Amino acid sequence: MMKASTNLPQIPSFSIGLPIYFLTGKKFIYQTMFCTYSLVKHSKEPFQFIFVDDGSFDDEDIAYLKVKMPGVKLVLKEEIAQNLNQFLPVEKFPFLHHKRKVYPHIKKLTDIHTLQDYPYKIVLDSDMLFWEEPLEIIEWLKSPVNSIYMLDCEESYGYSKELMFELCGREIPELMNVGAIGFKSDLINWENLEKWGSTLEQNEGTSYYLEQALTAMLISGQQSKILSRKDYIVNPSPEQIKNSVGKLHHYVDLSKEGYFKTAWKKTQ
C-alpha cells in the first residue's frame, strides 16, 4: 500500500474548496493519500485538503506532498507551536501539553482547533476509504451547523458516562466515533478541556480513547447530524469490505486486516 501510494495520480486540492482536515505525518501519509484519493474519485466537489503535521514531516515529505497533491495546505510544526504558545500556553494548560507528548490523538483537538482559519472544521482519520459520494458530509460542509459525526460499532469512550456527565453537565451522546467529526472550533472551552481531561485520568486512569471521550463531552447537548451506520461503517465486516458496502469505511480493530490486504486495492 505504501509503494502503491507513490503511483497514485495527482490529487488536487483547491483554495476555494470545501475544507477537510487530517492530522497526519511521515508514517501515515500513504493512508491519508488513499483516503483523499478515494474521496475525489467519488465526488466532483472541489475540496481543500489541510494536512496538519503530527510533528514528523521533514523537507522530503513536504516536497513530495506538494507534487502529489497540488494545492494541499500544510500546517507545519512551527505554525502549530506558535498557535499553542498563543492560545494554550503551557503554564496554563500543563495537562494538554503533557498529553501532546505521550498521546498524539489529542492533537486532533489542540493542534487543529487552535487554527484561526475556518470556524467550522471537519477532521477525518486517515485509515478510511470512501466507496460512494458522501453527500451528507458535503451538505454539512456547505452549510455547517452544530456538529456531525459517525456512529461507532460499540461505545468506546474509555471512561464512565457517569463521570463524563458529572464533569460537563450534559447527556453524553451514544456511540460517537471520531473517524469523521466536525464542529465549530470555538465550541471548545480550553479551560474545561484541561480540567476534564486531567480529572478523567485522575479518577479512572489513562485511556486510548481519551480524545473520543473529550469530543463526546464537547458536542454533548447539541442537535448533531449523525451519519447513518449503514452508509458510514466503523469496523466493516469481511463481507462489507469485499462488496464495498456503504459510502465510507473506517478500518479499526479486526477490519485492519481487510484494509491492508484488500480494500485499498479496490480504489485503484
PDB file of C-alpha atoms in Angstrom:
ATOM      1  CA  MET A   1       0.000   0.000   0.000  1.00  0.00           C
ATOM      2  CA  MET A   2       2.866   2.364   0.798  1.00  0.00           C
ATOM      3  CA  LYS A   3       4.552   1.659  -2.536  1.00  0.00           C
ATOM      4  CA  ALA A   4       1.258   1.925  -4.454  1.00  0.00           C
ATOM      5  CA  SER A   5       0.549   5.338  -2.932  1.00  0.00           C
ATOM      6  CA  THR A   6       3.559   6.750  -4.801  1.00  0.00           C
ATOM      7  CA  ASN A   7       1.897   5.727  -8.081  1.00  0.00           C
ATOM      8  CA  LEU A   8      -1.446   7.365  -7.388  1.00  0.00           C
ATOM      9  CA  PRO A   9      -2.365  10.150  -9.819  1.00  0.00           C
ATOM     10  CA  GLN A  10      -2.185  13.708  -8.562  1.00  0.00           C
ATOM     11  CA  ILE A  11      -4.866  14.514  -6.013  1.00  0.00           C
ATOM     12  CA  PRO A  12      -5.928  18.144  -6.443  1.00  0.00           C
ATOM     13  CA  SER A  13      -6.700  20.486  -3.570  1.00  0.00           C
ATOM     14  CA  PHE A  14      -8.386  23.843  -4.144  1.00  0.00           C
ATOM     15  CA  SER A  15      -8.109  27.016  -2.084  1.00  0.00           C
ATOM     16  CA  ILE A  16     -11.831  27.630  -2.654  1.00  0.00           C
ATOM     17  CA  GLY A  17     -12.761  24.013  -1.962  1.00  0.00           C
ATOM     18  CA  LEU A  18     -14.654  22.505   0.950  1.00  0.00           C
ATOM     19  CA  PRO A  19     -12.081  22.256   3.776  1.00  0.00           C
ATOM     20  CA  ILE A  20     -11.219  18.837   5.195  1.00  0.00           C
ATOM     21  CA  TYR A  21      -8.569  18.388   7.876  1.00  0.00           C
ATOM     22  CA  PHE A  22      -6.277  15.469   8.628  1.00  0.00           C
ATOM     23  CA  LEU A  23      -3.774  15.067  11.412  1.00  0.00           C
ATOM     24  CA  THR A  24      -1.060  13.115   9.631  1.00  0.00           C
ATOM     25  CA  GLY A  25       2.659  12.544   9.410  1.00  0.00           C
ATOM     26  CA  LYS A  26       5.500  10.572   7.864  1.00  0.00           C
ATOM     27  CA  LYS A  27       4.148   7.149   8.908  1.00  0.00           C
ATOM     28  CA  PHE A  28       0.609   7.872   7.711  1.00  0.00           C
ATOM     29  CA  ILE A  29       0.983   9.907   4.515  1.00  0.00           C
ATOM     30  CA  TYR A  30       0.237   6.892   2.320  1.00  0.00           C
ATOM     31  CA  GLN A  31      -3.019   6.198   4.175  1.00  0.00           C
ATOM     32  CA  THR A  32      -4.062   9.861   4.067  1.00  0.00           C
ATOM     33  CA  MET A  33      -3.415   9.940   0.343  1.00  0.00           C
ATOM     34  CA  PHE A  34      -5.543   6.878  -0.299  1.00  0.00           C
ATOM     35  CA  CYS A  35      -8.356   8.375   1.773  1.00  0.00           C
ATOM     36  CA  THR A  36      -8.280  11.667  -0.147  1.00  0.00           C
ATOM     37  CA  TYR A  37      -7.911   9.846  -3.459  1.00  0.00           C
ATOM     38  CA  SER A  38     -10.975   7.693  -2.746  1.00  0.00           C
ATOM     39  CA  LEU A  39     -12.950  10.843  -1.931  1.00  0.00           C
ATOM     40  CA  VAL A  40     -12.083  12.779  -5.085  1.00  0.00           C
ATOM     41  CA  LYS A  41     -12.690   9.648  -7.130  1.00  0.00           C
ATOM     42  CA  HIS A  42     -16.324   9.568  -5.998  1.00  0.00           C
ATOM     43  CA  SER A  43     -17.116  13.282  -5.937  1.00  0.00           C
ATOM     44  CA  LYS A  44     -16.876  16.193  -8.364  1.00  0.00           C
ATOM     45  CA  GLU A  45     -16.885  18.701  -5.493  1.00  0.00           C
ATOM     46  CA  PRO A  46     -13.698  20.735  -5.066  1.00  0.00           C
ATOM     47  CA  PHE A  47     -12.037  20.076  -1.705  1.00  0.00           C
ATOM     48  CA  GLN A  48      -9.305  21.859   0.176  1.00  0.00           C
ATOM     49  CA  PHE A  49      -7.202  19.261   1.947  1.00  0.00           C
ATOM     50  CA  ILE A  50      -5.473  20.583   5.039  1.00  0.00           C
ATOM     51  CA  PHE A  51      -2.763  18.323   6.428  1.00  0.00           C
ATOM     52  CA  VAL A  52      -1.771  19.154   9.993  1.00  0.00           C
ATOM     53  CA  ASP A  53       1.731  17.931  10.798  1.00  0.00           C
ATOM     54  CA  ASP A  54       1.912  15.479  13.709  1.00  0.00           C
ATOM     55  CA  GLY A  55       5.488  16.671  14.175  1.00  0.00           C
ATOM     56  CA  SER A  56       7.180  14.145  11.887  1.00  0.00           C
ATOM     57  CA  PHE A  57       7.152  15.871   8.475  1.00  0.00           C
ATOM     58  CA  ASP A  58      10.566  16.607   7.004  1.00  0.00           C
ATOM     59  CA  ASP A  59      11.576  18.554   3.898  1.00  0.00           C
ATOM     60  CA  GLU A  60      11.318  15.445   1.724  1.00  0.00           C
ATOM     61  CA  ASP A  61       7.739  14.760   2.856  1.00  0.00           C
ATOM     62  CA  ILE A  62       6.747  18.372   2.239  1.00  0.00           C
ATOM     63  CA  ALA A  63       8.223  18.415  -1.271  1.00  0.00           C
ATOM     64  CA  TYR A  64       6.603  15.068  -2.086  1.00  0.00           C
ATOM     65  CA  LEU A  65       3.142  16.175  -0.968  1.00  0.00           C
ATOM     66  CA  LYS A  66       3.326  19.409  -2.926  1.00  0.00           C
ATOM     67  CA  VAL A  67       3.961  17.382  -6.078  1.00  0.00           C
ATOM     68  CA  LYS A  68       1.443  14.599  -5.462  1.00  0.00           C
ATOM     69  CA  MET A  69      -1.277  16.881  -4.065  1.00  0.00           C
ATOM     70  CA  PRO A  70      -1.026  20.260  -5.808  1.00  0.00           C
ATOM     71  CA  GLY A  71      -2.688  22.928  -3.717  1.00  0.00           C
ATOM     72  CA  VAL A  72      -2.618  20.928  -0.472  1.00  0.00           C
ATOM     73  CA  LYS A  73      -2.382  23.160   2.581  1.00  0.00           C
ATOM     74  CA  LEU A  74       0.285  22.046   5.035  1.00  0.00           C
ATOM     75  CA  VAL A  75       0.188  23.261   8.622  1.00  0.00           C
ATOM     76  CA  LEU A  76       3.688  22.585   9.913  1.00  0.00           C
ATOM     77  CA  LYS A  77       5.024  22.225  13.425  1.00  0.00           C
ATOM     78  CA  GLU A  78       6.416  25.771  13.539  1.00  0.00           C
ATOM     79  CA  GLU A  79       2.967  27.296  12.950  1.00  0.00           C
ATOM     80  CA  ILE A  80       1.406  24.846  15.380  1.00  0.00           C
ATOM     81  CA  ALA A  81       3.917  25.791  18.090  1.00  0.00           C
ATOM     82  CA  GLN A  82       3.114  29.485  17.616  1.00  0.00           C
ATOM     83  CA  ASN A  83      -0.615  28.802  17.935  1.00  0.00           C
ATOM     84  CA  LEU A  84      -0.136  26.719  21.055  1.00  0.00           C
ATOM     85  CA  ASN A  85       2.036  29.391  22.660  1.00  0.00           C
ATOM     86  CA  GLN A  86      -0.610  31.994  21.911  1.00  0.00           C
ATOM     87  CA  PHE A  87      -3.806  30.118  22.714  1.00  0.00           C
ATOM     88  CA  LEU A  88      -2.699  27.274  25.003  1.00  0.00           C
ATOM     89  CA  PRO A  89       0.326  28.483  26.988  1.00  0.00           C
ATOM     90  CA  VAL A  90       1.983  25.598  28.806  1.00  0.00           C
ATOM     91  CA  GLU A  91       1.841  27.237  32.228  1.00  0.00           C
ATOM     92  CA  LYS A  92      -1.959  27.449  31.952  1.00  0.00           C
ATOM     93  CA  PHE A  93      -2.555  24.109  30.212  1.00  0.00           C
ATOM     94  CA  PRO A  94       0.063  21.677  31.559  1.00  0.00           C
ATOM     95  CA  PHE A  95      -2.153  18.598  31.149  1.00  0.00           C
ATOM     96  CA  LEU A  96      -2.868  19.216  27.457  1.00  0.00           C
ATOM     97  CA  HIS A  97       0.799  19.877  26.723  1.00  0.00           C
ATOM     98  CA  HIS A  98       1.812  16.688  28.521  1.00  0.00           C
ATOM     99  CA  LYS A  99      -0.758  14.654  26.600  1.00  0.00           C
ATOM    100  CA  ARG A 100       0.544  16.024  23.281  1.00  0.00           C
ATOM    101  CA  LYS A 101       3.896  14.412  24.095  1.00  0.00           C
ATOM    102  CA  VAL A 102       2.573  10.990  25.078  1.00  0.00           C
ATOM    103  CA  TYR A 103      -0.790  10.733  23.302  1.00  0.00           C
ATOM    104  CA  PRO A 104      -0.762  12.109  19.721  1.00  0.00           C
ATOM    105  CA  HIS A 105      -4.541  11.725  19.287  1.00  0.00           C
ATOM    106  CA  ILE A 106      -5.104  14.806  21.446  1.00  0.00           C
ATOM    107  CA  LYS A 107      -3.517  16.871  18.657  1.00  0.00           C
ATOM    108  CA  LYS A 108      -6.746  16.425  16.685  1.00  0.00           C
ATOM    109  CA  LEU A 109      -8.154  18.880  19.210  1.00  0.00           C
ATOM    110  CA  THR A 110      -5.242  21.059  20.315  1.00  0.00           C
ATOM    111  CA  ASP A 111      -3.367  21.425  17.023  1.00  0.00           C
ATOM    112  CA  ILE A 112      -6.321  21.638  14.634  1.00  0.00           C
ATOM    113  CA  HIS A 113      -8.887  23.646  16.587  1.00  0.00           C
ATOM    114  CA  THR A 114      -6.425  26.387  17.539  1.00  0.00           C
ATOM    115  CA  LEU A 115      -6.015  27.167  13.820  1.00  0.00           C
ATOM    116  CA  GLN A 116      -7.575  30.517  13.039  1.00  0.00           C
ATOM    117  CA  ASP A 117      -8.859  29.721   9.547  1.00  0.00           C
ATOM    118  CA  TYR A 118     -12.324  28.161   9.202  1.00  0.00           C
ATOM    119  CA  PRO A 119     -14.755  28.480  12.121  1.00  0.00           C
ATOM    120  CA  TYR A 120     -16.194  25.008  11.483  1.00  0.00           C
ATOM    121  CA  LYS A 121     -13.794  22.125  10.951  1.00  0.00           C
ATOM    122  CA  ILE A 122     -14.340  18.526   9.933  1.00  0.00           C
ATOM    123  CA  VAL A 123     -11.468  16.180  10.738  1.00  0.00           C
ATOM    124  CA  LEU A 124     -11.086  12.776   9.099  1.00  0.00           C
ATOM    125  CA  ASP A 125      -8.915   9.881  10.195  1.00  0.00           C
ATOM    126  CA  SER A 126      -6.505   8.579   7.577  1.00  0.00           C
ATOM    127  CA  ASP A 127      -7.439   4.884   7.912  1.00  0.00           C
ATOM    128  CA  MET A 128     -10.669   5.304   5.987  1.00  0.00           C
ATOM    129  CA  LEU A 129     -11.788   4.848   2.374  1.00  0.00           C
ATOM    130  CA  PHE A 130     -14.779   6.262   0.511  1.00  0.00           C
ATOM    131  CA  TRP A 131     -16.874   3.988  -1.732  1.00  0.00           C
ATOM    132  CA  GLU A 132     -19.596   6.458  -2.743  1.00  0.00           C
ATOM    133  CA  GLU A 133     -20.003  10.207  -2.647  1.00  0.00           C
ATOM    134  CA  PRO A 134     -20.527  11.261   0.996  1.00  0.00           C
ATOM    135  CA  LEU A 135     -23.434  13.600   0.280  1.00  0.00           C
ATOM    136  CA  GLU A 136     -24.255  14.072   3.963  1.00  0.00           C
ATOM    137  CA  ILE A 137     -20.727  15.260   4.752  1.00  0.00           C
ATOM    138  CA  ILE A 138     -20.690  17.544   1.722  1.00  0.00           C
ATOM    139  CA  GLU A 139     -24.053  19.028   2.689  1.00  0.00           C
ATOM    140  CA  TRP A 140     -22.749  19.752   6.193  1.00  0.00           C
ATOM    141  CA  LEU A 141     -19.567  21.321   4.822  1.00  0.00           C
ATOM    142  CA  LYS A 142     -21.582  23.646   2.611  1.00  0.00           C
ATOM    143  CA  SER A 143     -23.846  24.765   5.468  1.00  0.00           C
ATOM    144  CA  PRO A 144     -22.227  23.691   8.735  1.00  0.00           C
ATOM    145  CA  VAL A 145     -24.250  23.882  11.913  1.00  0.00           C
ATOM    146  CA  ASN A 146     -23.679  22.286  15.321  1.00  0.00           C
ATOM    147  CA  SER A 147     -21.750  19.047  14.767  1.00  0.00           C
ATOM    148  CA  ILE A 148     -21.530  15.931  12.616  1.00  0.00           C
ATOM    149  CA  TYR A 149     -20.152  12.517  13.482  1.00  0.00           C
ATOM    150  CA  MET A 150     -20.095   8.794  12.728  1.00  0.00           C
ATOM    151  CA  LEU A 151     -21.538   6.075  14.939  1.00  0.00           C
ATOM    152  CA  ASP A 152     -19.187   3.522  16.438  1.00  0.00           C
ATOM    153  CA  CYS A 153     -19.639  -0.238  16.219  1.00  0.00           C
ATOM    154  CA  GLU A 154     -19.580  -0.252  20.030  1.00  0.00           C
ATOM    155  CA  GLU A 155     -19.297   2.525  22.573  1.00  0.00           C
ATOM    156  CA  SER A 156     -15.634   3.314  23.175  1.00  0.00           C
ATOM    157  CA  TYR A 157     -15.060   6.267  25.461  1.00  0.00           C
ATOM    158  CA  GLY A 158     -12.681   4.624  27.916  1.00  0.00           C
ATOM    159  CA  TYR A 159     -14.425   6.379  30.798  1.00  0.00           C
ATOM    160  CA  SER A 160     -17.744   6.004  32.562  1.00  0.00           C
ATOM    161  CA  LYS A 161     -20.531   8.127  31.156  1.00  0.00           C
ATOM    162  CA  GLU A 162     -21.479   8.937  34.748  1.00  0.00           C
ATOM    163  CA  LEU A 163     -18.169  10.735  35.316  1.00  0.00           C
ATOM    164  CA  MET A 164     -18.300  12.346  31.880  1.00  0.00           C
ATOM    165  CA  PHE A 165     -21.801  13.660  32.616  1.00  0.00           C
ATOM    166  CA  GLU A 166     -20.752  14.861  36.058  1.00  0.00           C
ATOM    167  CA  LEU A 167     -17.945  16.921  34.522  1.00  0.00           C
ATOM    168  CA  CYS A 168     -19.755  18.507  31.564  1.00  0.00           C
ATOM    169  CA  GLY A 169     -23.304  18.540  32.930  1.00  0.00           C
ATOM    170  CA  ARG A 170     -24.895  17.297  29.703  1.00  0.00           C
ATOM    171  CA  GLU A 171     -26.115  13.962  28.397  1.00  0.00           C
ATOM    172  CA  ILE A 172     -23.293  12.130  26.595  1.00  0.00           C
ATOM    173  CA  PRO A 173     -24.133  11.068  23.008  1.00  0.00           C
ATOM    174  CA  GLU A 174     -24.239   7.358  22.337  1.00  0.00           C
ATOM    175  CA  LEU A 175     -21.705   5.554  20.136  1.00  0.00           C
ATOM    176  CA  MET A 176     -19.902   8.650  18.845  1.00  0.00           C
ATOM    177  CA  ASN A 177     -16.850   7.865  16.702  1.00  0.00           C
ATOM    178  CA  VAL A 178     -14.275  10.493  15.753  1.00  0.00           C
ATOM    179  CA  GLY A 179     -13.249   8.927  12.436  1.00  0.00           C
ATOM    180  CA  ALA A 180     -15.259  11.740  10.861  1.00  0.00           C
ATOM    181  CA  ILE A 181     -16.044  14.546  13.275  1.00  0.00           C
ATOM    182  CA  GLY A 182     -16.989  18.148  12.631  1.00  0.00           C
ATOM    183  CA  PHE A 183     -17.933  21.059  14.877  1.00  0.00           C
ATOM    184  CA  LYS A 184     -17.245  24.750  15.467  1.00  0.00           C
ATOM    185  CA  SER A 185     -13.811  25.375  16.955  1.00  0.00           C
ATOM    186  CA  ASP A 186     -14.983  27.972  19.444  1.00  0.00           C
ATOM    187  CA  LEU A 187     -17.228  25.303  20.961  1.00  0.00           C
ATOM    188  CA  ILE A 188     -14.091  24.289  22.853  1.00  0.00           C
ATOM    189  CA  ASN A 189     -13.610  25.899  26.224  1.00  0.00           C
ATOM    190  CA  TRP A 190      -9.933  25.050  26.679  1.00  0.00           C
ATOM    191  CA  GLU A 191     -10.018  25.564  30.436  1.00  0.00           C
ATOM    192  CA  ASN A 192     -12.816  22.997  30.646  1.00  0.00           C
ATOM    193  CA  LEU A 193     -10.934  20.595  28.388  1.00  0.00           C
ATOM    194  CA  GLU A 194      -7.842  20.854  30.593  1.00  0.00           C
ATOM    195  CA  LYS A 195      -9.930  20.160  33.696  1.00  0.00           C
ATOM    196  CA  TRP A 196     -11.994  17.384  32.133  1.00  0.00           C
ATOM    197  CA  GLY A 197      -9.001  15.501  30.800  1.00  0.00           C
ATOM    198  CA  SER A 198      -6.985  15.654  33.994  1.00  0.00           C
ATOM    199  CA  THR A 199      -9.993  14.725  36.144  1.00  0.00           C
ATOM    200  CA  LEU A 200     -10.890  11.749  33.937  1.00  0.00           C
ATOM    201  CA  GLU A 201      -7.362  10.401  34.245  1.00  0.00           C
ATOM    202  CA  GLN A 202      -7.098  11.096  37.970  1.00  0.00           C
ATOM    203  CA  ASN A 203     -10.335   9.226  38.642  1.00  0.00           C
ATOM    204  CA  GLU A 204     -10.310   6.420  36.074  1.00  0.00           C
ATOM    205  CA  GLY A 205      -6.787   6.227  34.642  1.00  0.00           C
ATOM    206  CA  THR A 206      -5.361   6.750  31.159  1.00  0.00           C
ATOM    207  CA  SER A 207      -7.212   5.568  28.060  1.00  0.00           C
ATOM    208  CA  TYR A 208      -6.515   5.268  24.354  1.00  0.00           C
ATOM    209  CA  TYR A 209      -9.991   6.746  23.839  1.00  0.00           C
ATOM    210  CA  LEU A 210      -9.443   9.975  25.788  1.00  0.00           C
ATOM    211  CA  GLU A 211      -9.769  12.191  22.700  1.00  0.00           C
ATOM    212  CA  GLN A 212     -13.012  10.464  21.739  1.00  0.00           C
ATOM    213  CA  ALA A 213     -14.386  10.900  25.256  1.00  0.00           C
ATOM    214  CA  LEU A 214     -13.458  14.589  25.395  1.00  0.00           C
ATOM    215  CA  THR A 215     -15.004  15.198  21.971  1.00  0.00           C
ATOM    216  CA  ALA A 216     -18.224  13.476  23.043  1.00  0.00           C
ATOM    217  CA  MET A 217     -18.333  15.787  26.058  1.00  0.00           C
ATOM    218  CA  LEU A 218     -17.717  18.841  23.864  1.00  0.00           C
ATOM    219  CA  ILE A 219     -20.597  18.150  21.482  1.00  0.00           C
ATOM    220  CA  SER A 220     -22.969  16.830  24.129  1.00  0.00           C
ATOM    221  CA  GLY A 221     -26.289  18.642  24.197  1.00  0.00           C
ATOM    222  CA  GLN A 222     -26.102  19.654  20.518  1.00  0.00           C
ATOM    223  CA  GLN A 223     -28.542  18.786  17.755  1.00  0.00           C
ATOM    224  CA  SER A 224     -25.916  16.838  15.833  1.00  0.00           C
ATOM    225  CA  LYS A 225     -26.050  15.430  12.329  1.00  0.00           C
ATOM    226  CA  ILE A 226     -25.469  11.714  12.887  1.00  0.00           C
ATOM    227  CA  LEU A 227     -24.199   9.776   9.905  1.00  0.00           C
ATOM    228  CA  SER A 228     -26.045   6.564   9.118  1.00  0.00           C
ATOM    229  CA  ARG A 229     -24.356   3.368  10.313  1.00  0.00           C
ATOM    230  CA  LYS A 230     -25.384   1.553   7.147  1.00  0.00           C
ATOM    231  CA  ASP A 231     -23.517   4.072   4.975  1.00  0.00           C
ATOM    232  CA  TYR A 232     -20.696   5.180   7.277  1.00  0.00           C
ATOM    233  CA  ILE A 233     -19.342   1.960   8.690  1.00  0.00           C
ATOM    234  CA  VAL A 234     -16.889   1.622  11.558  1.00  0.00           C
ATOM    235  CA  ASN A 235     -15.068  -1.744  11.646  1.00  0.00           C
ATOM    236  CA  PRO A 236     -16.643  -3.174   8.475  1.00  0.00           C
ATOM    237  CA  SER A 237     -17.006  -6.939   8.242  1.00  0.00           C
ATOM    238  CA  PRO A 238     -15.063  -9.008   5.664  1.00  0.00           C
ATOM    239  CA  GLU A 239     -18.268  -9.243   3.620  1.00  0.00           C
ATOM    240  CA  GLN A 240     -18.807  -5.467   3.729  1.00  0.00           C
ATOM    241  CA  ILE A 241     -15.193  -4.925   2.683  1.00  0.00           C
ATOM    242  CA  LYS A 242     -15.453  -7.451  -0.136  1.00  0.00           C
ATOM    243  CA  ASN A 243     -18.619  -5.843  -1.532  1.00  0.00           C
ATOM    244  CA  SER A 244     -17.701  -2.208  -0.773  1.00  0.00           C
ATOM    245  CA  VAL A 245     -20.944  -1.775   1.152  1.00  0.00           C
ATOM    246  CA  GLY A 246     -21.846   1.787   2.129  1.00  0.00           C
ATOM    247  CA  LYS A 247     -20.203   5.143   1.481  1.00  0.00           C
ATOM    248  CA  LEU A 248     -17.290   5.181   3.911  1.00  0.00           C
ATOM    249  CA  HIS A 249     -15.383   2.563   5.863  1.00  0.00           C
ATOM    250  CA  HIS A 250     -13.336   3.281   8.981  1.00  0.00           C
ATOM    251  CA  TYR A 251     -10.895   0.413   9.387  1.00  0.00           C
ATOM    252  CA  VAL A 252     -10.451  -0.165  13.099  1.00  0.00           C
ATOM    253  CA  ASP A 253      -9.821  -3.312  15.108  1.00  0.00           C
ATOM    254  CA  LEU A 254     -10.327  -6.543  13.112  1.00  0.00           C
ATOM    255  CA  SER A 255     -11.085  -4.705   9.854  1.00  0.00           C
ATOM    256  CA  LYS A 256      -7.445  -3.526   9.669  1.00  0.00           C
ATOM    257  CA  GLU A 257      -6.567  -6.834   8.020  1.00  0.00           C
ATOM    258  CA  GLY A 258      -9.095  -6.324   5.229  1.00  0.00           C
ATOM    259  CA  TYR A 259      -7.944  -2.715   4.849  1.00  0.00           C
ATOM    260  CA  PHE A 260      -4.297  -3.574   4.310  1.00  0.00           C
ATOM    261  CA  LYS A 261      -4.824  -6.770   2.309  1.00  0.00           C
ATOM    262  CA  THR A 262      -7.849  -5.971   0.165  1.00  0.00           C
ATOM    263  CA  ALA A 263      -9.702  -2.680   0.458  1.00  0.00           C
ATOM    264  CA  TRP A 264      -7.117  -0.162  -0.773  1.00  0.00           C
ATOM    265  CA  LYS A 265      -6.501  -2.209  -3.927  1.00  0.00           C
ATOM    266  CA  LYS A 266     -10.160  -1.769  -4.904  1.00  0.00           C
ATOM    267  CA  THR A 267      -9.824   2.021  -5.008  1.00  0.00           C
ATOM    268  CA  GLN A 268      -7.474   1.945  -7.997  1.00  0.00           C
TER     269      GLN A 268
END
